[in-house]
mmCIF file of C-alpha atoms in Angstrom:
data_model
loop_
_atom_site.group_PDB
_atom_site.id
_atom_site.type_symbol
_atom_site.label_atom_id
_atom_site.label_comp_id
_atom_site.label_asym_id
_atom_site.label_seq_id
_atom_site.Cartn_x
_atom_site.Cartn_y
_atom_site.Cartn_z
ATOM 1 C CA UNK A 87 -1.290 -43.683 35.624
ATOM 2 C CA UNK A 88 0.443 -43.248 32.301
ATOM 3 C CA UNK A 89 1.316 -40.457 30.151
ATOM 4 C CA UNK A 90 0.542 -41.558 26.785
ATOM 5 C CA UNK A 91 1.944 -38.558 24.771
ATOM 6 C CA UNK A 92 3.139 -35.650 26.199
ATOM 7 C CA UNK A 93 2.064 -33.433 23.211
ATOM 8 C CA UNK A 94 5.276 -32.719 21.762
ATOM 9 C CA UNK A 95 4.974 -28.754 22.590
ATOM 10 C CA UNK A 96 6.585 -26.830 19.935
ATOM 11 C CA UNK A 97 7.800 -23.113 21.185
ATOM 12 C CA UNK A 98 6.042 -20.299 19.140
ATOM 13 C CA UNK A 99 9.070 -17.326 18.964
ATOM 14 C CA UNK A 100 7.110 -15.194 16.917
ATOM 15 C CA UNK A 101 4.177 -15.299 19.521
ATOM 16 C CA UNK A 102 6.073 -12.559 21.868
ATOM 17 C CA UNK A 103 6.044 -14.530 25.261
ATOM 18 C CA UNK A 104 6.305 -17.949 25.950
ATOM 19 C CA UNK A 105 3.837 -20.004 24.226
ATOM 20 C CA UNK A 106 3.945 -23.636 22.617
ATOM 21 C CA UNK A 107 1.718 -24.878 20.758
ATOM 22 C CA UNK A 108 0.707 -28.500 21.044
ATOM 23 C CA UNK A 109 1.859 -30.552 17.690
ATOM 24 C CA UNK A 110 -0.272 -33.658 18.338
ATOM 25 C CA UNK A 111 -2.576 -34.571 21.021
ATOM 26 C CA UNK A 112 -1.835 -34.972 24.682
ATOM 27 C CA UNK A 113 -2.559 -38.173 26.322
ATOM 28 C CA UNK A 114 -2.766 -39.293 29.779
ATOM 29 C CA UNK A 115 -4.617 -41.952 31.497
ATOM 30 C CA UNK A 116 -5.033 -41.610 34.779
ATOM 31 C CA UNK A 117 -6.602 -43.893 37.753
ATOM 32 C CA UNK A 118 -9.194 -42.023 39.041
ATOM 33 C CA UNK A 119 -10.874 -41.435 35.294
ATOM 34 C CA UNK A 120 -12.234 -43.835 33.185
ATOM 35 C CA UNK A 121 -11.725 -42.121 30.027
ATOM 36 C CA UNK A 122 -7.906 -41.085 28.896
ATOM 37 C CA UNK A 123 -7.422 -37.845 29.449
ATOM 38 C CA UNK A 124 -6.851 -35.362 26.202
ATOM 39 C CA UNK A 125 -5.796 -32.353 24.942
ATOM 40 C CA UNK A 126 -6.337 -31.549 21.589
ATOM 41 C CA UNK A 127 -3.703 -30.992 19.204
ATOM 42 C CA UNK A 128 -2.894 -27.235 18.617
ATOM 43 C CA UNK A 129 -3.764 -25.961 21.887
ATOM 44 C CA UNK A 130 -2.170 -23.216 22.996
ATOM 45 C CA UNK A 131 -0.186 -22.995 26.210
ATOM 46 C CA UNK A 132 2.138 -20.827 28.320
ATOM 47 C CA UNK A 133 3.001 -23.592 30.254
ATOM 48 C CA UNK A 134 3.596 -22.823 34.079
ATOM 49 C CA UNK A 135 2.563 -19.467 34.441
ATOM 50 C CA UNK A 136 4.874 -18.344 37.080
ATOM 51 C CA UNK A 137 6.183 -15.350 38.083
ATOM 52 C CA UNK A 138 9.246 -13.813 36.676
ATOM 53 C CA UNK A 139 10.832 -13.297 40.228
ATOM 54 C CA UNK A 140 11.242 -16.943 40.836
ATOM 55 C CA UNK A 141 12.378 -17.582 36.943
ATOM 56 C CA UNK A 142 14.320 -20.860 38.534
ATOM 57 C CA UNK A 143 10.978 -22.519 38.351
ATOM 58 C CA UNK A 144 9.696 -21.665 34.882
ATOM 59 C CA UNK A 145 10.999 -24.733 33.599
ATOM 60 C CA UNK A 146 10.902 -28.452 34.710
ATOM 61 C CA UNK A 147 8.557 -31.733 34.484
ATOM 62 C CA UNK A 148 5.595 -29.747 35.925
ATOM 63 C CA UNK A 149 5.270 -27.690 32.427
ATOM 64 C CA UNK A 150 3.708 -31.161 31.392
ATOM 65 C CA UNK A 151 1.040 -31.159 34.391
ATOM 66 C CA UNK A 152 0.468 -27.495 33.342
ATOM 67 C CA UNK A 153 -0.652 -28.068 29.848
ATOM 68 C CA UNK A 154 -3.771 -29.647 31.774
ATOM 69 C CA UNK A 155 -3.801 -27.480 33.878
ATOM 70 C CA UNK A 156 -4.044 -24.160 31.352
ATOM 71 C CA UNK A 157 -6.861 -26.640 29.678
ATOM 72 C CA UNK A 158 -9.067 -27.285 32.075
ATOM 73 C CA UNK A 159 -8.927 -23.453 33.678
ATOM 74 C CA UNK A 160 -9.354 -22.459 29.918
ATOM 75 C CA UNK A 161 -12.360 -24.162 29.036
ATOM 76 C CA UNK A 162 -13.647 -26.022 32.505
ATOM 77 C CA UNK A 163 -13.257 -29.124 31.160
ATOM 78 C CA UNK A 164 -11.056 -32.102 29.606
ATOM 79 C CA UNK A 165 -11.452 -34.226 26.982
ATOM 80 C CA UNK A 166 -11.781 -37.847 27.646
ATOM 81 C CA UNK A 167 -11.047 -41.352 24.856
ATOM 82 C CA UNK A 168 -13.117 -44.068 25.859
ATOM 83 C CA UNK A 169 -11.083 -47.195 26.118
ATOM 84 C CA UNK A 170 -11.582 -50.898 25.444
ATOM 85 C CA UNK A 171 -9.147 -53.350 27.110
ATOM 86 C CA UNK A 172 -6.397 -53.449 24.360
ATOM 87 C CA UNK A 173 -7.248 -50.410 21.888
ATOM 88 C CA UNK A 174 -8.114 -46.265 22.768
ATOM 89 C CA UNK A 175 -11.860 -45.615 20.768
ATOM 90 C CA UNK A 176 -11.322 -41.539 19.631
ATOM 91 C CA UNK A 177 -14.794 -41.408 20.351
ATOM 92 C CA UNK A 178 -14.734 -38.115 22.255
ATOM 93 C CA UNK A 179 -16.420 -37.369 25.976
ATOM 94 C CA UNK A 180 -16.270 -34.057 27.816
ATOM 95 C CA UNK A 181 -15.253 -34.344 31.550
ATOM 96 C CA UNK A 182 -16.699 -31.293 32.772
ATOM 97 C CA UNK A 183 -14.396 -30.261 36.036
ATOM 98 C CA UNK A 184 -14.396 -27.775 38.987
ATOM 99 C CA UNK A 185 -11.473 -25.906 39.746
ATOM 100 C CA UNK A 186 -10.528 -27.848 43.033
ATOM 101 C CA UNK A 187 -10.701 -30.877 40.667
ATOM 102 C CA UNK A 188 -8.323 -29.238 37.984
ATOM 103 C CA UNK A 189 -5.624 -28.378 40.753
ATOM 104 C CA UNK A 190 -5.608 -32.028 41.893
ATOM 105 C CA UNK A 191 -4.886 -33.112 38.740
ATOM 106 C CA UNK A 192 -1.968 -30.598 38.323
ATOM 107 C CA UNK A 193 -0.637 -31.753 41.620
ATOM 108 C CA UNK A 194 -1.331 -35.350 41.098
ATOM 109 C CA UNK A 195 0.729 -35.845 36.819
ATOM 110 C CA UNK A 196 3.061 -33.829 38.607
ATOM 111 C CA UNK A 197 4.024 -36.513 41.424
ATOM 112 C CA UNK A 198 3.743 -39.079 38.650
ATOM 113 C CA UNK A 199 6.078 -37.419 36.376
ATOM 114 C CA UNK A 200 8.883 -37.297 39.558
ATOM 115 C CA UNK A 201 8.455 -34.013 40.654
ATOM 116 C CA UNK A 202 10.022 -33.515 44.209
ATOM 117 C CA UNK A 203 6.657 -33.977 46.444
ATOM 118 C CA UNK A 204 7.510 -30.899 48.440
ATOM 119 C CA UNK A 205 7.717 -28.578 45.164
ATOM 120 C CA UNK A 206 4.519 -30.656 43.417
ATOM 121 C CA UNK A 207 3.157 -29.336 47.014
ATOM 122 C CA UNK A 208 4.505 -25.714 46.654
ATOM 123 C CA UNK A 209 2.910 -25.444 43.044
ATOM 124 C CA UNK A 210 -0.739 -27.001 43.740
ATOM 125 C CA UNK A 211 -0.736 -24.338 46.374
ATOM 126 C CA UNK A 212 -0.049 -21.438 44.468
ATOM 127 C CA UNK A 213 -2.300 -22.700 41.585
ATOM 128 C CA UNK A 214 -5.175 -23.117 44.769
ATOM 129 C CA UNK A 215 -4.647 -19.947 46.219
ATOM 130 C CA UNK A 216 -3.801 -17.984 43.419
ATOM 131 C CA UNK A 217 -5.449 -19.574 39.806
ATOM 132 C CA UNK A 218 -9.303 -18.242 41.653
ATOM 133 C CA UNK A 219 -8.860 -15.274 39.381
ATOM 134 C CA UNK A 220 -8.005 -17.011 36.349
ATOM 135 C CA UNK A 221 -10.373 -19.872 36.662
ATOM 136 C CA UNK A 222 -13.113 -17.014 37.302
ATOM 137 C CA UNK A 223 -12.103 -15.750 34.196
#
């Protein structure tokens, strides 16, 4: 796994809550995919959507992880690059994902960025148990 570009999310003040906006494309590759993963530039995010009563979590290396996260629940799917050994093609795929699939991939770029395993655990439950309603949406 690698995270090729993180995005470079750029906070959006005037927006009224937290939002960033995504200043260049995210990037990761990750094992189980053959395409890299991506996230177009300009996407919108809230980051981790987490309640206000446990603010101690609202920031930290998950907030990467979410940015797929919000993605995939937004649109049910993920961008893909196709890849050559030695050079990234921006010929564009759609990886069309269920929600079970999203979560793991939450949980897993959040384990590869260093978050604690116990609170990577903690967050892909509440984003299993709780995101039902957004992904419905």
């Amino acid at each position: 796994m690698e995270l090729i570009s993180d995005g470079k999310p750029l906070y959006l003040a005037s927006e009224g809550k937290k939002t960033f906006r995504l200043i260049e494309d995210w990037k990761f590759k990750h094992d189980c995919f053959t395409p890299i993963l991506v996230i177009p530039e300009g996407y919108k995010s809230d980051l981790a959507s987490i309640p206000s009563w446990i603010f101690w979590w609202q920031w930290g290396k998950w907030n990467i992880a979410a940015i797929a996260h919000d993605y995939i629940y937004e649109h049910g799917y993920i961008l893909g690059d196709l890849e050559k050994p030695g050079e990234i093609f921006e010929r564009r795929t759609v990886l069309r994902l269920s929600k079970a699939e999203a979560d793991l991939i939450f949980y897993g770029i959040c384990l590869f960025l260093g978050v604690r395993p116990i609170t990577a655990k903690l967050m892909y439950w509440a984003v299993k148990f709780f995101g039902r309603g957004v992904w419905n949406n």
